[in-house]
Short mmCIF file of C-alpha atoms and ligand atoms in Angstrom, two decimals:
data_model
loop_
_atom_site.label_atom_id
_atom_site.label_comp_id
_atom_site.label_asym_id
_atom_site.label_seq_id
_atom_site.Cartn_x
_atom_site.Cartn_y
_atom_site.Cartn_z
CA UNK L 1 -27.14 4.77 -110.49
CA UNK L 2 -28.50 5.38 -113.54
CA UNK L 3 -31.47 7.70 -114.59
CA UNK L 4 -34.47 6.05 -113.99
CA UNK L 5 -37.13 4.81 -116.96
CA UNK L 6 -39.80 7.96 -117.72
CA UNK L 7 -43.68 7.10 -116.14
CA UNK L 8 -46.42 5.48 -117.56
CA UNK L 9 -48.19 7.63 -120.19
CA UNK L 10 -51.51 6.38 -117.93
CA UNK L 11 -50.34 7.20 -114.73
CA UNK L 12 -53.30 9.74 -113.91
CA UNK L 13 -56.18 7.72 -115.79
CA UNK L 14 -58.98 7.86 -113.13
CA UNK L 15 -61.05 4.54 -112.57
CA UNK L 16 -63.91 4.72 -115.15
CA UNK L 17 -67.25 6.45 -113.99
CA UNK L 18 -65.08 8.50 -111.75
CA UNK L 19 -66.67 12.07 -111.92
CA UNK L 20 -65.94 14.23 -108.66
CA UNK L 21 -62.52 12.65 -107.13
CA UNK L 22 -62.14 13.24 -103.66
CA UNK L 23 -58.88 14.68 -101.91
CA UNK L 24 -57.40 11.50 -100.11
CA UNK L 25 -58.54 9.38 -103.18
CA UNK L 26 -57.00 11.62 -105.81
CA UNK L 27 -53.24 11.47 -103.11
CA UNK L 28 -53.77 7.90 -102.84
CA UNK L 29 -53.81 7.54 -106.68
CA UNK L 30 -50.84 9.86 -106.93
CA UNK L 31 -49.03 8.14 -104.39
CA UNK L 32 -49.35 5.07 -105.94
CA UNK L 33 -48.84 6.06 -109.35
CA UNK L 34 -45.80 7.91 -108.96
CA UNK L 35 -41.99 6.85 -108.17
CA UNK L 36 -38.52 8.55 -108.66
CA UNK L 37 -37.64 10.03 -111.40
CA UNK L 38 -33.86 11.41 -110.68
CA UNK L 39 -31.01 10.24 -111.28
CA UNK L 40 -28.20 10.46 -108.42
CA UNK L 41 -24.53 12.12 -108.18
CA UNK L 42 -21.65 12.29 -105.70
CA UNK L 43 -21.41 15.77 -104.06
CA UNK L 44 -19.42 17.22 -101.59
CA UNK L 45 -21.38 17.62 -98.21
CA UNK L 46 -21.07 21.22 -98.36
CA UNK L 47 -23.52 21.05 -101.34
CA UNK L 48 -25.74 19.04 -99.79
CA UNK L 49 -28.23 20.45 -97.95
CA UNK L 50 -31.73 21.26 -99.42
CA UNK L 51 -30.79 18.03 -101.80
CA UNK L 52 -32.73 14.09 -101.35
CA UNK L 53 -30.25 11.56 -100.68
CA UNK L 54 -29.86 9.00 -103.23
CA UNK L 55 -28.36 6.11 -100.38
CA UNK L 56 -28.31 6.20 -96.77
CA UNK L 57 -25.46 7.66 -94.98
CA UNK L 58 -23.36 4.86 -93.32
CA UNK L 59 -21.31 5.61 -90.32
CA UNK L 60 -17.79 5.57 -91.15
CA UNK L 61 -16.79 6.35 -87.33
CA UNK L 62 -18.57 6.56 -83.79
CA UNK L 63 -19.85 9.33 -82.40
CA UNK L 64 -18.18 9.79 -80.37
CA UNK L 65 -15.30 7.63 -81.34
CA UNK L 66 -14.19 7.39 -78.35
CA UNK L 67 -15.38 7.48 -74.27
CA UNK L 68 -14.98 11.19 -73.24
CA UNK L 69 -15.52 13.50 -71.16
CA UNK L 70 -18.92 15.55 -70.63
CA UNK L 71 -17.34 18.14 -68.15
CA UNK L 72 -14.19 19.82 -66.91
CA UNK L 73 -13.37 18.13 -63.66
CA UNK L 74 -11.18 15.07 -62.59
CA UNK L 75 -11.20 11.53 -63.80
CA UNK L 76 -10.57 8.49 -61.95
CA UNK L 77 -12.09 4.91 -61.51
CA UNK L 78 -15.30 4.74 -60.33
CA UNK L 79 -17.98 4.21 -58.56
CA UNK L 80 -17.21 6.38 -55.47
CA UNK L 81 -19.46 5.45 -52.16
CA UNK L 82 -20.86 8.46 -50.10
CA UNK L 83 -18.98 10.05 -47.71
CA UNK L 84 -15.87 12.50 -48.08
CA UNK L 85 -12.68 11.02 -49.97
CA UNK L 86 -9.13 12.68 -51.04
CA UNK L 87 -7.12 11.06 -54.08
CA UNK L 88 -3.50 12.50 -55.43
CA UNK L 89 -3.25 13.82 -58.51
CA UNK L 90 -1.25 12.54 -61.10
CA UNK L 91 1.01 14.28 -63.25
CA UNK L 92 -0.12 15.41 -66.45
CA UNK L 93 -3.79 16.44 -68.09
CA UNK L 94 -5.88 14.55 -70.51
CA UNK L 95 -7.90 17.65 -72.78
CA UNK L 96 -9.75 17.60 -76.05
CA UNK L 97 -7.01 16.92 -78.95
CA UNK L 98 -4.77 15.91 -76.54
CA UNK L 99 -5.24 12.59 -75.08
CA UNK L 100 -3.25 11.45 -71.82
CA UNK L 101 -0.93 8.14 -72.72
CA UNK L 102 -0.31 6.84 -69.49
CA UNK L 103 -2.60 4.74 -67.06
CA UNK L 104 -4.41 6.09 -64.07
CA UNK L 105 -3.47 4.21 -61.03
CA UNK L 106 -6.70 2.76 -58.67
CA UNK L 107 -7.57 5.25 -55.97
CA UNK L 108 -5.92 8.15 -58.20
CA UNK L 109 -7.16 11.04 -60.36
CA UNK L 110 -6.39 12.95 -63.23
CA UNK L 111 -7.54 16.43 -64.92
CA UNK L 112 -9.56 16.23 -67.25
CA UNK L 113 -11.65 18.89 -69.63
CA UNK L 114 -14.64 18.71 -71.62
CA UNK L 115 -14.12 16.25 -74.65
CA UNK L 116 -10.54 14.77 -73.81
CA UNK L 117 -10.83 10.90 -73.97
CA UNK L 118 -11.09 9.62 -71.28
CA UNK L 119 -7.41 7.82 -70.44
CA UNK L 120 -7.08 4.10 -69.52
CA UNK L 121 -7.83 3.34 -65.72
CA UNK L 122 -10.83 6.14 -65.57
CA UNK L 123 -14.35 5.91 -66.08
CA UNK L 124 -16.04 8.32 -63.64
CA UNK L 125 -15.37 12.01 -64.11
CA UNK L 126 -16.08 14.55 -61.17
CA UNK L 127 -17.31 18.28 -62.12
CA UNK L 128 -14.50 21.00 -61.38
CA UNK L 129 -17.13 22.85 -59.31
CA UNK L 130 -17.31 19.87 -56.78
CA UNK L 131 -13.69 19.45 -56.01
CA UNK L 132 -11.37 21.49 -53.92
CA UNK L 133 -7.50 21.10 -54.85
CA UNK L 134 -4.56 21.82 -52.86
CA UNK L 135 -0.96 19.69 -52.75
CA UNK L 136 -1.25 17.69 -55.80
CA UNK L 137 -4.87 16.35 -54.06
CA UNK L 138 -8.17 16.26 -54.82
CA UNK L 139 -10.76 16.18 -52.41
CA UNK L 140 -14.47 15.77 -53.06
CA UNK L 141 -18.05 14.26 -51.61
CA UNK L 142 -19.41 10.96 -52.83
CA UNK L 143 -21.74 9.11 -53.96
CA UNK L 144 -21.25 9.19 -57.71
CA UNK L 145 -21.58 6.53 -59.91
CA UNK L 146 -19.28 5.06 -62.02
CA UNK L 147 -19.69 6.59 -65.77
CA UNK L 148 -20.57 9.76 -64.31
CA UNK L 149 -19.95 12.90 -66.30
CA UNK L 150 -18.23 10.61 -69.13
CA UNK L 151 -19.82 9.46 -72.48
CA UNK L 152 -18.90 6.04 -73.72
CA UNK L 153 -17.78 5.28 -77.20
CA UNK L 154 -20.64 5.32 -79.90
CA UNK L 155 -23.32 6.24 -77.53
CA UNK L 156 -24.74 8.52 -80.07
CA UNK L 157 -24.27 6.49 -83.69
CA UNK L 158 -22.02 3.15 -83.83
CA UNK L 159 -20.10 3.07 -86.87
CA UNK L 160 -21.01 1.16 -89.36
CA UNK L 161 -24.91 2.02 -88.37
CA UNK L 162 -27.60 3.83 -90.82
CA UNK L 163 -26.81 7.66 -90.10
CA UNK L 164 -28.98 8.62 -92.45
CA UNK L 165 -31.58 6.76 -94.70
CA UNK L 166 -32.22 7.47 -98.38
CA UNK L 167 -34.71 9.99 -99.43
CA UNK L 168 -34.19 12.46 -96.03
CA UNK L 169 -34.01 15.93 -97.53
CA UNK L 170 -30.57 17.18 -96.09
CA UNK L 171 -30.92 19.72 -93.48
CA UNK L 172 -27.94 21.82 -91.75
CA UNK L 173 -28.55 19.57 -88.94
CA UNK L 174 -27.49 16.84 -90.40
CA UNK L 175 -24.55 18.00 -92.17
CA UNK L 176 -23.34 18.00 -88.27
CA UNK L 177 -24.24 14.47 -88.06
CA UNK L 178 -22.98 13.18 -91.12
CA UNK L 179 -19.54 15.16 -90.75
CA UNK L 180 -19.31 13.58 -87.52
CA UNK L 181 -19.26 10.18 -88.64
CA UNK L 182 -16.99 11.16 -90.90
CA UNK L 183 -18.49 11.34 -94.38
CA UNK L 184 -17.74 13.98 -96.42
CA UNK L 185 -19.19 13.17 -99.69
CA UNK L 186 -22.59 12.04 -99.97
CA UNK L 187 -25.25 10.37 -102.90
CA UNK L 188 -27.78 12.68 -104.11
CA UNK L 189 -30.87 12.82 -106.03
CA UNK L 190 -30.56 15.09 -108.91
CA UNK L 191 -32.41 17.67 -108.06
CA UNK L 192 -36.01 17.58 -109.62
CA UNK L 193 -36.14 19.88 -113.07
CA UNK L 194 -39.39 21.68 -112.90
CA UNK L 195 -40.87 23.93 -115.79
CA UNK L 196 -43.50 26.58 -115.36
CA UNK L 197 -45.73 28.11 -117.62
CA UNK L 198 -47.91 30.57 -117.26
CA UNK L 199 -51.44 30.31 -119.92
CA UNK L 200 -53.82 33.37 -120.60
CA UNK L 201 -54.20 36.06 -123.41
CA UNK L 202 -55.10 38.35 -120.85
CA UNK L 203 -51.88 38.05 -119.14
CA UNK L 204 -48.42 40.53 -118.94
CA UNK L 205 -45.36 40.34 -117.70
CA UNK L 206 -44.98 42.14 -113.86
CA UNK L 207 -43.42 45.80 -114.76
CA UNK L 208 -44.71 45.77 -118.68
CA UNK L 209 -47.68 48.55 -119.74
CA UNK L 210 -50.89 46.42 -119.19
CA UNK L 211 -53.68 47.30 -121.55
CA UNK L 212 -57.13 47.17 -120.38
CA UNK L 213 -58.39 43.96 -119.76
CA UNK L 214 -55.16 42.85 -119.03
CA UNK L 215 -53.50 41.32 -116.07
CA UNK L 216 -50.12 40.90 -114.65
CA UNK L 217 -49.27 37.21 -113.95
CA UNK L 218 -48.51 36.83 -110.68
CA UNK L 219 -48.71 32.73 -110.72
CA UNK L 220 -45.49 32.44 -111.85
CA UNK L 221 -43.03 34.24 -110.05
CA UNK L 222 -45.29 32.33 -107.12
CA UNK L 223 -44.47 29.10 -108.80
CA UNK L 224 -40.98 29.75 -109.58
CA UNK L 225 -40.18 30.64 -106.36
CA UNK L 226 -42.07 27.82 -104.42
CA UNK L 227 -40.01 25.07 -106.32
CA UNK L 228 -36.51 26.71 -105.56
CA UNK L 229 -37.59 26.60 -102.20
CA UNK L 230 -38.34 23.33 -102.56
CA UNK L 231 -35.10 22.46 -103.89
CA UNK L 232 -36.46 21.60 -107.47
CA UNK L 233 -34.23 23.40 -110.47
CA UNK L 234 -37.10 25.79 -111.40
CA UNK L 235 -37.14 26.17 -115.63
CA UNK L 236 -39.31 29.22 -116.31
CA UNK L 237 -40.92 28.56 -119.95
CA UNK L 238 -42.53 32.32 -119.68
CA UNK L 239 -46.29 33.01 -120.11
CA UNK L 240 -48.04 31.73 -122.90
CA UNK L 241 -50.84 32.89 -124.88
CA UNK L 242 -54.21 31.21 -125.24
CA UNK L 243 -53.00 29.73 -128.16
CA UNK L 244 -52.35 26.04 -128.87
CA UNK L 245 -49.47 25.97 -131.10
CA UNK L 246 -47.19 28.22 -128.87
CA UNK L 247 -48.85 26.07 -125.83
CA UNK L 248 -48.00 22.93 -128.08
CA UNK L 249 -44.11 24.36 -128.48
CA UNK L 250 -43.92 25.08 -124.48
CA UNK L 251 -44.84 21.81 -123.81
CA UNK L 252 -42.42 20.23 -126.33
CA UNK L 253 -39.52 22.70 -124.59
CA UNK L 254 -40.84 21.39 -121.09
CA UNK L 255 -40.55 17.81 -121.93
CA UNK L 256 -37.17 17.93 -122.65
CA UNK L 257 -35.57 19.69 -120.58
CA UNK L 258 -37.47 18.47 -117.34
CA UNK L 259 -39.27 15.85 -114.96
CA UNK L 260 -42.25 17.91 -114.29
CA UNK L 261 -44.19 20.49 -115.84
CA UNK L 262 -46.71 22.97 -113.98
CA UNK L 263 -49.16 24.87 -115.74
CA UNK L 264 -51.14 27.30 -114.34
CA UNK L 265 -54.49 28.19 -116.16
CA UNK L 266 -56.58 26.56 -119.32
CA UNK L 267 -57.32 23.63 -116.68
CA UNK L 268 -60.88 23.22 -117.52
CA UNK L 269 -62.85 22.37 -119.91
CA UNK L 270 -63.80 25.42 -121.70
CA UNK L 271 -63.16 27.27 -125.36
CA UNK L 272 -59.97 28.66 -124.21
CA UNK L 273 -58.65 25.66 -121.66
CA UNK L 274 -55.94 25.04 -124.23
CA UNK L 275 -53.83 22.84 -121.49
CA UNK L 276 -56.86 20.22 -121.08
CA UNK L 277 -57.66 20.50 -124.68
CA UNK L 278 -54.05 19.75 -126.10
CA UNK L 279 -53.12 17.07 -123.19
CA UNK L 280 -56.44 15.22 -124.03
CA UNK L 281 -55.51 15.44 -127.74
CA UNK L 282 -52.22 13.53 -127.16
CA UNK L 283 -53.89 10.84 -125.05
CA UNK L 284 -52.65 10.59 -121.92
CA UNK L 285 -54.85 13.43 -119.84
CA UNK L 286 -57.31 12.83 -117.26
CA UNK L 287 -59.45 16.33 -116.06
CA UNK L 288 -59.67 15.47 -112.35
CA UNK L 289 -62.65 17.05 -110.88
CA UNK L 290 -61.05 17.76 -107.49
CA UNK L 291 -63.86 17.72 -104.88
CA UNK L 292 -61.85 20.63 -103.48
CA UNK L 293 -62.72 24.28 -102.35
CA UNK L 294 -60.49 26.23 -103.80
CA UNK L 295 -59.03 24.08 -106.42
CA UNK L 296 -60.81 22.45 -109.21
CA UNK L 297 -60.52 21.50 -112.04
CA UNK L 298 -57.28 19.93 -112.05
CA UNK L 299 -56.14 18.63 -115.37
CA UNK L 300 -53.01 15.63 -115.11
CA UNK L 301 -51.69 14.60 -118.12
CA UNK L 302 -48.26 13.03 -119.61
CA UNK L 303 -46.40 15.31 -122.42
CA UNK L 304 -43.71 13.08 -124.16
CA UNK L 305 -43.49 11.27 -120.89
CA UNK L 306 -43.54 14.23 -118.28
CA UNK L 307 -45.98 14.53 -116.01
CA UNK L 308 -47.97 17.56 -116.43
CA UNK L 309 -49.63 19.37 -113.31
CA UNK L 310 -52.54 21.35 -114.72
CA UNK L 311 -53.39 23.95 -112.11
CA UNK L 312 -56.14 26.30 -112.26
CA UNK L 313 -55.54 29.61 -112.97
CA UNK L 314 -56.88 31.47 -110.08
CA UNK L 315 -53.50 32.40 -107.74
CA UNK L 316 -55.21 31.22 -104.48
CA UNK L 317 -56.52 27.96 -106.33
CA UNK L 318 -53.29 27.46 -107.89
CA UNK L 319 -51.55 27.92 -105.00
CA UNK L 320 -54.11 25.35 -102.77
CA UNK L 321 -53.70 22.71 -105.75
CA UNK L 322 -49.90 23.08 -105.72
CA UNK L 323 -49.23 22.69 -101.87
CA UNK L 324 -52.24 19.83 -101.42
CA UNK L 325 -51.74 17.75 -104.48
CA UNK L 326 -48.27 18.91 -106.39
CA UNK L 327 -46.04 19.21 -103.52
CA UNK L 328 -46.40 15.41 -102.65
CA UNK L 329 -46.40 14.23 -106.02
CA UNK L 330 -42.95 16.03 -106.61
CA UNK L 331 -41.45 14.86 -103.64
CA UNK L 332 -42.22 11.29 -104.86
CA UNK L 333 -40.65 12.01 -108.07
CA UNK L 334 -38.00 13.72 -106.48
CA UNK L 335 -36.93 10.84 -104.64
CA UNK L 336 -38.09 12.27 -100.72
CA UNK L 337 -40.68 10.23 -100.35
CA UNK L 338 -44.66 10.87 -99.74
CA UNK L 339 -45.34 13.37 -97.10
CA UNK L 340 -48.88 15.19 -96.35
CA UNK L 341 -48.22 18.02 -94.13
CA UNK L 342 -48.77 18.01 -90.38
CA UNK L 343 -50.99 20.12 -89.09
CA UNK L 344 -52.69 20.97 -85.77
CA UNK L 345 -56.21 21.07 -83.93
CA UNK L 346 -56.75 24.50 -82.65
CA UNK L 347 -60.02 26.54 -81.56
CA UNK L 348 -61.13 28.59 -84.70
CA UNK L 349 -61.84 32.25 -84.02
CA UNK L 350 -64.78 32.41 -86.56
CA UNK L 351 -67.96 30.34 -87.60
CA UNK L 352 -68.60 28.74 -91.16
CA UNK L 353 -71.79 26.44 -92.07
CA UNK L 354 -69.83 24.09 -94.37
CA UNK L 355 -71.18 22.29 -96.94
CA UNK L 356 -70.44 18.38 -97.66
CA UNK L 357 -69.29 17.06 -100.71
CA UNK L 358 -66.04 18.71 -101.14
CA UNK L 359 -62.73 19.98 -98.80
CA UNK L 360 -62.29 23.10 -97.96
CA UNK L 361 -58.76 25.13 -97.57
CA UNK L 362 -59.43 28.35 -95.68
CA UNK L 363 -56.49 31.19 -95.52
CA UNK L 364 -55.77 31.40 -92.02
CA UNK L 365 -53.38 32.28 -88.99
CA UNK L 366 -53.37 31.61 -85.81
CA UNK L 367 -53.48 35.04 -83.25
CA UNK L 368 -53.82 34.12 -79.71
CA UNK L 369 -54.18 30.56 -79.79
CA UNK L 370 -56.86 30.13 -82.34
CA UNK L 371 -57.47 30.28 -86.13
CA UNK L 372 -58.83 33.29 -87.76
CA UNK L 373 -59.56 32.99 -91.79
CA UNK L 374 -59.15 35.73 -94.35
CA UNK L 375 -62.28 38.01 -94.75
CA UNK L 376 -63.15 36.82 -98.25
CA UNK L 377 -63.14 33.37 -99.23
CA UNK L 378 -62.66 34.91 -103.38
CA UNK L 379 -60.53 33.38 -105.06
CA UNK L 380 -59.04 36.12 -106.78
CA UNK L 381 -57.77 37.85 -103.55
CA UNK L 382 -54.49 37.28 -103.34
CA UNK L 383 -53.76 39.45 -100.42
CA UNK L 384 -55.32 36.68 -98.59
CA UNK L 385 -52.65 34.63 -99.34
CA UNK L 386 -49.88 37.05 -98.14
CA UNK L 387 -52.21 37.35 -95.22
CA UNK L 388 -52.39 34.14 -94.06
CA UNK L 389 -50.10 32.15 -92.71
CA UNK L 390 -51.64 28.52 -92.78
CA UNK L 391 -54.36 27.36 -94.10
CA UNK L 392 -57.29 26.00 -92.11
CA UNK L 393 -58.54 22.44 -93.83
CA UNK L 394 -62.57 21.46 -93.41
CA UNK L 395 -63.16 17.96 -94.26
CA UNK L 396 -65.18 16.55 -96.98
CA UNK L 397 -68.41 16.69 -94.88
CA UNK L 398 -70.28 19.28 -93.73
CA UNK L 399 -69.24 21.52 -90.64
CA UNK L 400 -71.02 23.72 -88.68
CA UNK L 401 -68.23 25.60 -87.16
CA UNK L 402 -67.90 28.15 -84.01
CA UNK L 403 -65.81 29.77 -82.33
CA UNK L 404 -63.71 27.64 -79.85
CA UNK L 405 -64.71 24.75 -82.29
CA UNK L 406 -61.41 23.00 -83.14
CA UNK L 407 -60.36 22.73 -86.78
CA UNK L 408 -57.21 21.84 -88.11
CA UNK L 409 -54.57 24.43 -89.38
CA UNK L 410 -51.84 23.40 -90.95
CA UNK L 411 -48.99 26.04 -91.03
CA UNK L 412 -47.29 26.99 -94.29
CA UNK L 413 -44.20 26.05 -92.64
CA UNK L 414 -45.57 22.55 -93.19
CA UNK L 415 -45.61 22.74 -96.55
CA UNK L 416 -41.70 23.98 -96.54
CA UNK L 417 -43.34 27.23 -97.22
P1 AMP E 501 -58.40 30.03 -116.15
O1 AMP E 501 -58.07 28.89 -115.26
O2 AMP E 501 -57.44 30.15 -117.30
O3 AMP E 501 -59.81 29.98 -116.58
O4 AMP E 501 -58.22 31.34 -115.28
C1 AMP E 501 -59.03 31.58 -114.12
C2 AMP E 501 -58.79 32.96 -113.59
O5 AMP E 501 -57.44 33.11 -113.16
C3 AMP E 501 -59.01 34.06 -114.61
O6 AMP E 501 -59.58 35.15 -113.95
C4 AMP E 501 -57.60 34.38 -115.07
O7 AMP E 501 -57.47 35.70 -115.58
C5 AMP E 501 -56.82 34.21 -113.81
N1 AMP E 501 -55.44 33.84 -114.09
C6 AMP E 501 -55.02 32.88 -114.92
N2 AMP E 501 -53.70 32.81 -114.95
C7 AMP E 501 -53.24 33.78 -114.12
C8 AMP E 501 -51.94 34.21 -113.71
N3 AMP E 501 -50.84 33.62 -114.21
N4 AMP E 501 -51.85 35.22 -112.85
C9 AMP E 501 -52.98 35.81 -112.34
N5 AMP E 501 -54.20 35.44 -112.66
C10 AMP E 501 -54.36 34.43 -113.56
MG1 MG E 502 -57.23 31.25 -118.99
#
């Protein structure tokens, strides 16, 4: 496969007169606007997991490849009517590893343990527990029916099947499945190259002397982190000033070394919003008025063909804009596929007048089956954020909520948080 052809420099132009842009419309144009941008390698599966697949997965071999047994017991033919019966034993075991060669004879039995294929003449398998032994015999109660205690040949995946289809993001689960159909090397996405930057004269570098007036920037070890946990190869560009040349040069650095770059601050559309300003300049940036609490503005450009994800620079909008918008644009450009989180109904433990025109994102968890929001709705309280452990999400109309009112939280675990 070879590396896919860069996005369309108007891939975020809104539809004209478009002034506030609602959530779902502003994911549906994303989602329709974006596609893959990696290019795809062979790994070996042991590399695999966290990483998109490029193809699906085709069964090389059943599982499991053969009928065996579910139990340790005694094989024979069945089915077996009520009532009491005795069978001889033959000689000789069939366990796991170590199948038995020979055929079982009609109204004889075999040992068997857990796993062993199940040898020619035997389909029913009787549980250990259930049998008494004495003399080379077996004896036992019926009924049981025939395929009892055994599982047949490819009753889990047949080979040749879809294991697994293209885009899953690879989970130790199903490096179980995939090694037992017998794959060992699999084809990936690349993984997505993201660059962050951090904009702001005020800001300093976590640990450094900060002068009054200044602030440490906490945005970007958040950033950094969230897209290695996403998988994404996180490039950290460092903080820049508000300062368009040194902006301009981050930007250049960005472009060329990744697929996506996210900004956090300078979004709007003031003096110092150097991100809007310079993304404008080189034509291909659209200032999307999110109708979003917290979260606007959100600026979306393309820089020499890379998407550029203009957050805000408040860490609690930032954050918002990054799980509800960012996160499903990258794993479209990653390869994975669209995905909005799931989240729940539950009662809320608090009330809120809400006002319409614009979504809401509270920071919430949920303690004793209902949703309780952070004390502050600021958006410069981080704490909240550590706090929480969802968010709550209020639609774009208004809401009178109470308690035992159900809203919908969606857990950060959602958002591969
Ligand atoms: P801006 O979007 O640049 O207007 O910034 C909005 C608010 O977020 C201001 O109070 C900034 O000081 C603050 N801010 C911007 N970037 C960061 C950052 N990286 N870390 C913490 N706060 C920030
Ligand atoms: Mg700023």
């Amino acid at each position: 496969m070879i590396t896919p052809p860069p996005l369309r420099n108007d891939c975020f132009a809104l539809p004209p007169g478009v002034n506030w842009t609602p959530v779902d419309a502003a994911l549906t144009l994303l989602k329709d606007r974006l596609r893959p941008v990696t290019a795809s390698e062979d790994l070996p599966l042991q590399e695999a997991v966290g990483r998109v697949l490029a193809a699906d997965v085709i069964a090389l071999r059943s599982n499991p490849p053969q009928a065996n047994s579910a139990v340790d017991g005694y094989g024979f033919a069945g089915p077996i009517p009520e009532g009491p019966n005795v069978m001889p034993l033959v000689e000789g075991r069939a366990a796991a590893g170590v199948p038995y060669e020979g055929m079982v004879p009609a109204g004889q039995a075999i040992r068997i343990l857990t796993g062993a294929a199940i040898p020619d003449g035997v389909d029913t398998v009787i549980l250990e527990e259930d049998v008494n032994t004495a003399d080379g015999k077996i004896a036992f109660n019926g009924p049981l029916k025939q395929g009892a205690n055994a599982r047949t040949a490819g009753e889990d995946v047949i080979a040749g099947a879809v294991a697994l289809t293209a885009g899953r993001v690879l989970t130790p689960a199903d490096l179980a499945l995939v090694s037992a159909v017998g794959v060992d090397r699999v084809h990936l996405r690349k993984r997505l190259r993201v660059a962050v930057v951090s904009t702001g004269d005020e800001l300093v570098e976590p640990g450094a002397e900060a002068r009054p007036g200044q602030i440490y920037d906490a945005n970007r070890p958040m950033l950094l982190a969230l897209m290695r946990q996403w998988g994404f190869e996180a490039l950290d560009l460092g903080p820049t000033g508000d300062d368009r040349a040194q902006l301009r040069a981050q930007l250049d650095r960005g472009a060329a070394a990744a697929d996506v770059i996210l900004t956090s601050g300078g979004a709007s559309a003031g003096d110092e919003d150097h991100v809007s300003a310079l993304l404008r300049e080189a034509g291909a940036m659209q200032q999307w008025r999110m109708a979003l609490k917290p979260g606007r503005p959100l600026a979306l450009g393309m820089w020499d063909g890379t998407p550029v994800f203009g957050l805000p620079g408040n860490p609690v909008a930032a954050l918002v804009c990054t799980l509800v918008f960012a996160r499903p644009a990258m794993g479209l450009l990653a390869g994975a596929g669209w995905h909005q989180p799931t989240g729940f109904d539950v009662p809320a433990a608090f009330s809120k007048s809400k006002k319409p025109g614009r979504r809401e994102y509270l920071r919430a968890r949920i303690r004793d089956g209902r949703a309780e929001v952070f004390a502050s709705e600021g958006s410069g309280r981080i704490s909240g954020l550590s706090w929480a452990e969802g968010l709550v999400e209020l639609g774009d109309g208004a809401q009178q909520v109470e308690p035992g009112s159900p809203v919908r939280f969606i857990p950060y675990g959602s958002f591969a948080l």
